[in-house]
Coordinates of C-alpha atoms and ligand atoms in Angstrom, one line a residue:
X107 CA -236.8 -20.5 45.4
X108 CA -234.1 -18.1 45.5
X109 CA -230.7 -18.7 46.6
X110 CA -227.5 -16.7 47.3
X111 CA -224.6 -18.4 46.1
X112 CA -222.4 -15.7 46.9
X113 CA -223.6 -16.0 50.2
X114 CA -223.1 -11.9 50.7
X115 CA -226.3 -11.7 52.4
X116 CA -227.6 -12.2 55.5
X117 CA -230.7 -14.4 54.7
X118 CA -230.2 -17.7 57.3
X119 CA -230.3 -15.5 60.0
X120 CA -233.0 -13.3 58.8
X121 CA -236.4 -15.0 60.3
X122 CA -234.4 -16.0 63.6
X123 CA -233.8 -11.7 63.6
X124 CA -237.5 -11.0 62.6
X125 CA -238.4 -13.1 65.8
X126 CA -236.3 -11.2 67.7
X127 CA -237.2 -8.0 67.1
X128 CA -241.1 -8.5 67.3
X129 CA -240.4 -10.0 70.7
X130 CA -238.4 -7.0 72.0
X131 CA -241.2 -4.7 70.4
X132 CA -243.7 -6.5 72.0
X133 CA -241.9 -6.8 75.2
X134 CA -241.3 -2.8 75.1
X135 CA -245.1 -2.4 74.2
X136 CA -246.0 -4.7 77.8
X137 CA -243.5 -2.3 79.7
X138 CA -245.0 0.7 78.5
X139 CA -248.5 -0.7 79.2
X140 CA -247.5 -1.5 82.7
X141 CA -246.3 1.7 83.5
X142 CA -249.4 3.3 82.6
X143 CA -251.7 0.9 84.2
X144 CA -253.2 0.2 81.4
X145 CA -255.0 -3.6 79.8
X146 CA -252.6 -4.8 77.2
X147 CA -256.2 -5.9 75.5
X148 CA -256.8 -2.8 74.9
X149 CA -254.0 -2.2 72.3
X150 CA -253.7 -3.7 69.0
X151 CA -250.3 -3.7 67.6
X152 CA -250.7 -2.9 63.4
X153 CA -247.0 -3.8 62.2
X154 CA -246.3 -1.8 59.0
X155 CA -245.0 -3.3 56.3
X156 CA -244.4 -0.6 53.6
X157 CA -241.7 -1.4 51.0
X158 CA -241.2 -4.8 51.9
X159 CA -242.1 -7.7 50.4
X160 CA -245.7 -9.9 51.1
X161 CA -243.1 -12.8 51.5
X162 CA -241.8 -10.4 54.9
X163 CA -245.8 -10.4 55.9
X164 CA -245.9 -13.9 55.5
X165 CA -243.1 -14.6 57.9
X166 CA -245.5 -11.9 60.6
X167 CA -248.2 -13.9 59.7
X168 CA -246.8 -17.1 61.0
X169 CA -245.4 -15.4 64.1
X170 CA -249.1 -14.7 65.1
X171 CA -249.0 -10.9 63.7
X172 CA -252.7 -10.7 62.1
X173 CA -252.7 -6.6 61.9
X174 CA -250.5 -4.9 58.8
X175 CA -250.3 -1.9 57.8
X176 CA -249.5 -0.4 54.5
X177 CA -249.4 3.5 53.4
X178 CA -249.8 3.2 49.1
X179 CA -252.4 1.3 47.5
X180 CA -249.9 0.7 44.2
X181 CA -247.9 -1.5 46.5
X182 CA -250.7 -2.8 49.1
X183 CA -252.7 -4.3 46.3
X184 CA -251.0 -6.7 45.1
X185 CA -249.5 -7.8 49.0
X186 CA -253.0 -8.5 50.1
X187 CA -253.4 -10.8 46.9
X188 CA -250.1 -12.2 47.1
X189 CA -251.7 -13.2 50.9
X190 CA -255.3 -14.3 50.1
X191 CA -255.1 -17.6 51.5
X192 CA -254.3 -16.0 55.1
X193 CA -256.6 -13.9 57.4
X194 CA -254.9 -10.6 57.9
X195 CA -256.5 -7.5 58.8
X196 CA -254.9 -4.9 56.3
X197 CA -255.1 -1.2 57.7
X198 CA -254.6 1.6 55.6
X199 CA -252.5 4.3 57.2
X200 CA -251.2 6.6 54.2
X201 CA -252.4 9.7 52.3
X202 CA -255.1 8.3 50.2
X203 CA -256.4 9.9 46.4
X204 CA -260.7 9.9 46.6
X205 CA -259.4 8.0 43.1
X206 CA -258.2 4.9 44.9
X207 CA -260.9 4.9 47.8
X208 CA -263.1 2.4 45.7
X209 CA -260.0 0.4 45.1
X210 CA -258.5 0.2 48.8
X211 CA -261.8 -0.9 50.3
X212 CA -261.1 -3.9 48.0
X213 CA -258.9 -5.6 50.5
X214 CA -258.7 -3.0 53.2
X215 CA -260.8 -3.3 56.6
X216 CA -259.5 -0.1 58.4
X217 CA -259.0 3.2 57.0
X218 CA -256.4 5.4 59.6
X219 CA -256.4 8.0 56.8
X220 CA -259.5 10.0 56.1
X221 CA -258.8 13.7 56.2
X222 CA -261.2 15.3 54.1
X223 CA -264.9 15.9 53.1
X224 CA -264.2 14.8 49.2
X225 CA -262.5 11.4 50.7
X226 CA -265.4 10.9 52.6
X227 CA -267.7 11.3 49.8
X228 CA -265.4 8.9 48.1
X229 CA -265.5 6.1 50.3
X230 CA -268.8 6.0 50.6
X231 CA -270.7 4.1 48.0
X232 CA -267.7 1.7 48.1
X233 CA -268.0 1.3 52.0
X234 CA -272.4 0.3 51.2
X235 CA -271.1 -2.2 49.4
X236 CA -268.0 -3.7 51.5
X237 CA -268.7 -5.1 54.9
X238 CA -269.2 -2.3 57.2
X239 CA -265.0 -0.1 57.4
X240 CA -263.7 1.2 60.0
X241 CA -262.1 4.7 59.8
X242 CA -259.9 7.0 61.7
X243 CA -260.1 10.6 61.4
X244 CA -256.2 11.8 60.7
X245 CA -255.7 15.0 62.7
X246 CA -252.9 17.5 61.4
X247 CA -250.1 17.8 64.2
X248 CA -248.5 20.5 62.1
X249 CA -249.2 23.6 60.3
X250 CA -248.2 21.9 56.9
X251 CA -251.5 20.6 54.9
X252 CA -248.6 18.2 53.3
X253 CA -248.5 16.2 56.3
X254 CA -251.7 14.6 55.6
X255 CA -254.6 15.1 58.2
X256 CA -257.4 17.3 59.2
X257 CA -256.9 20.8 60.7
X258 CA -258.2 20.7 64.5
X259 CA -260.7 23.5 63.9
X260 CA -261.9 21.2 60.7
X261 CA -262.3 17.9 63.1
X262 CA -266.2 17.9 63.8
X263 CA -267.1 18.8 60.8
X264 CA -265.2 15.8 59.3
X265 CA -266.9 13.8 62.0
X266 CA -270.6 15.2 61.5
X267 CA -269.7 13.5 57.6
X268 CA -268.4 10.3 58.4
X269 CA -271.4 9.7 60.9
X270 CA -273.7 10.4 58.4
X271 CA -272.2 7.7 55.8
X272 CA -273.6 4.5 55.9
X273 CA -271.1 1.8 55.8
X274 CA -268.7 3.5 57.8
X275 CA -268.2 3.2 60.7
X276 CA -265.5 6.2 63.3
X277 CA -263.3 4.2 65.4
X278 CA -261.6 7.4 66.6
X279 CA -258.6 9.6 65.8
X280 CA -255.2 8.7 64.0
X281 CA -252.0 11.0 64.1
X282 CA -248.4 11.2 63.7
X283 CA -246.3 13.1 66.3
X284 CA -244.1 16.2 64.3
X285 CA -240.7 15.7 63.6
X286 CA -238.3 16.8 66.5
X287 CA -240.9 17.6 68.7
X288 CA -242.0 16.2 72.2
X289 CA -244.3 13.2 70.9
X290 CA -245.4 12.8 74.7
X291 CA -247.4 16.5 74.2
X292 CA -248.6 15.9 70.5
X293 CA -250.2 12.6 71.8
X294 CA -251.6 14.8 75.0
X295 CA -252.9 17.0 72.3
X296 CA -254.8 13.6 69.7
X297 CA -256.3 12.9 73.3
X298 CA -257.9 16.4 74.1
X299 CA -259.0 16.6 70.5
X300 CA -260.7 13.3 71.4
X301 CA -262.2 14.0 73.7
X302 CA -264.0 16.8 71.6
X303 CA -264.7 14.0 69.3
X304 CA -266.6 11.9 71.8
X305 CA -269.0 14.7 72.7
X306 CA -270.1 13.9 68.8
X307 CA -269.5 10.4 68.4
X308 CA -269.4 8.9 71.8
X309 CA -268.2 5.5 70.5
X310 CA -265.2 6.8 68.8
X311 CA -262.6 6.9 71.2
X312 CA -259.6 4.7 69.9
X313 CA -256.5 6.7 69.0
X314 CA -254.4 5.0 66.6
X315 CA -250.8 6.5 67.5
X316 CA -247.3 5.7 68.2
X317 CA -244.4 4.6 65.4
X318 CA -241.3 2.8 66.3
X319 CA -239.9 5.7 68.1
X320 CA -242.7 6.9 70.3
X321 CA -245.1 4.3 71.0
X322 CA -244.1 4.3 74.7
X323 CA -245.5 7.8 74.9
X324 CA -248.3 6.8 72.7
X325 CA -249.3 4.5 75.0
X326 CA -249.1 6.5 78.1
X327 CA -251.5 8.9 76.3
X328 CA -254.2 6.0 76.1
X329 CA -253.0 4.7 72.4
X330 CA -255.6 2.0 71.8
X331 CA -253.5 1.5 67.7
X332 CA -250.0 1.2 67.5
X333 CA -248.3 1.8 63.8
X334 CA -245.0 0.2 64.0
X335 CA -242.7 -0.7 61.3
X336 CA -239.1 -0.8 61.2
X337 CA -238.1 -1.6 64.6
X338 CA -240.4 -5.4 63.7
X339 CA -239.3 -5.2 59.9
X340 CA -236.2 -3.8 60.3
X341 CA -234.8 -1.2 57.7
X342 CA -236.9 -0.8 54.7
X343 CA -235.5 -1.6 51.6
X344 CA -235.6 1.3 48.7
X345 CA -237.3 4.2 49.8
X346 CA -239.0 4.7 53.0
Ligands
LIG98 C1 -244.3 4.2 58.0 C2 -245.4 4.5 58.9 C3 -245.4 4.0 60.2 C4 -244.4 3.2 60.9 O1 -243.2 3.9 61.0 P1 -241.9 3.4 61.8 O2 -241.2 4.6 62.2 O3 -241.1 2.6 60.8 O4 -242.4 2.6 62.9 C5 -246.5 4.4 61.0 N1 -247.5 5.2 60.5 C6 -247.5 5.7 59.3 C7 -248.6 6.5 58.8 C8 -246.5 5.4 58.4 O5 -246.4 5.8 57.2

């Protein structure tokens, strides 16, 4: 056990301000649901945990947060060991290397990420092993292949692949609004493109979507996933 003896930091009010904050998130997210008429059971709230430490999770965990998210496998492994005597579900919701596929499915029960044939073919004989995974297929919001995600024209194709995997198993479509644009529209757009998707795979119609900043707009475009991170966590340390 740690302790501060130049009591610099802020460390004895830190859980009371982790409360806090995943009460006004939540409290945000039951506004937004309101307004849009929606079923709050119909949205499961994935707080993301990136860069902070499993000892952070923990302190979700015993708030009754069960959904986490993490975005690089070098620093979700050893989180979701650090946790094995809890129950989380761990989602997936970075760029993932067909190299690490095998390895994420290890601890991983949702995959938001798949955005490629190859990765697809690289889940695969991991996923007839593991219990049956969940994916997402990531659309592309942007012209930049950088930004992670599948090109809309490339969507059914992607689909058509995932259906034919055993093991997996297409919960719907995941994206991340553009920077500086109208998040409102780019979630109006993961909803049309959805609907293009269900023609295929009539089952898949959950739409992970929404961050800190635009789940309220997420939500009124039918969100059934939110990603949220630093408004629960607060700013991440390091990078991120
Ligand atoms: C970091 C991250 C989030 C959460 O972002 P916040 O703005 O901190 O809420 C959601 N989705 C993905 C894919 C992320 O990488």
């Amino acid at each position: 056990v740690s302790t501060s003896q130049a009591g610099t930091t802020s460390d004895a009010s830190a859980p009371a301000a982790l409360a806090a904050r995943l009460a006004e998130v939540q409290a945000g997210i039951a506004d937004a649901v309101d307004v849009a008429g929606r079923d709050a059971a119909e949205i499961t709230t994935i707080v993301v945990t990136k860069f902070h430490p499993a000892s952070l999770v923990r302190e979700l965990y015993g708030l009754g947060v069960r959904n986490f998210g993490e975005n690089r496998h070098q620093d979700a492994a050893p989180k979701a060991e650090a946790l094995s005597d809890l129950d989380p579900v761990w989602h997936f919701v970075g760029q993932l290397q067909s190299k690490k596929a095998k390895a994420v499915l290890h601890y991983a029960h949702v995959v938001h990420s798949v955005d490629r044939l190859s990765l697809v073919g690289a889940l695969a004989p991991a996923a007839e092993e593991a219990p049956a995974t969940d994916v997402f297929l990531q659309l592309n919001l942007t012209d930049d292949p950088a930004r992670g995600g599948v090109a809309p024209a490339d969507l059914e194709a992607l689909a058509e692949s995932v259906l034919g995997t055993g093991g997996l198993r297409l919960l719907g479509l995941m994206a991340v609004a553009p920077l500086g644009g109208d998040p409102r529209s780019a979630f109006a757009d993961v909803r049309a493109a959805s609907v293009r998707l269900q023609q295929l795979a009539p089952t898949a119609s959950a739409l992970s979507m929404g961050m800190s900043a635009d789940y309220r707009e997420a939500i009124l475009e039918g969100a059934t996933h939110l990603r949220i991170g630093s408004a629960i966590t607060g700013i991440r340390p390091g990078a991120g």
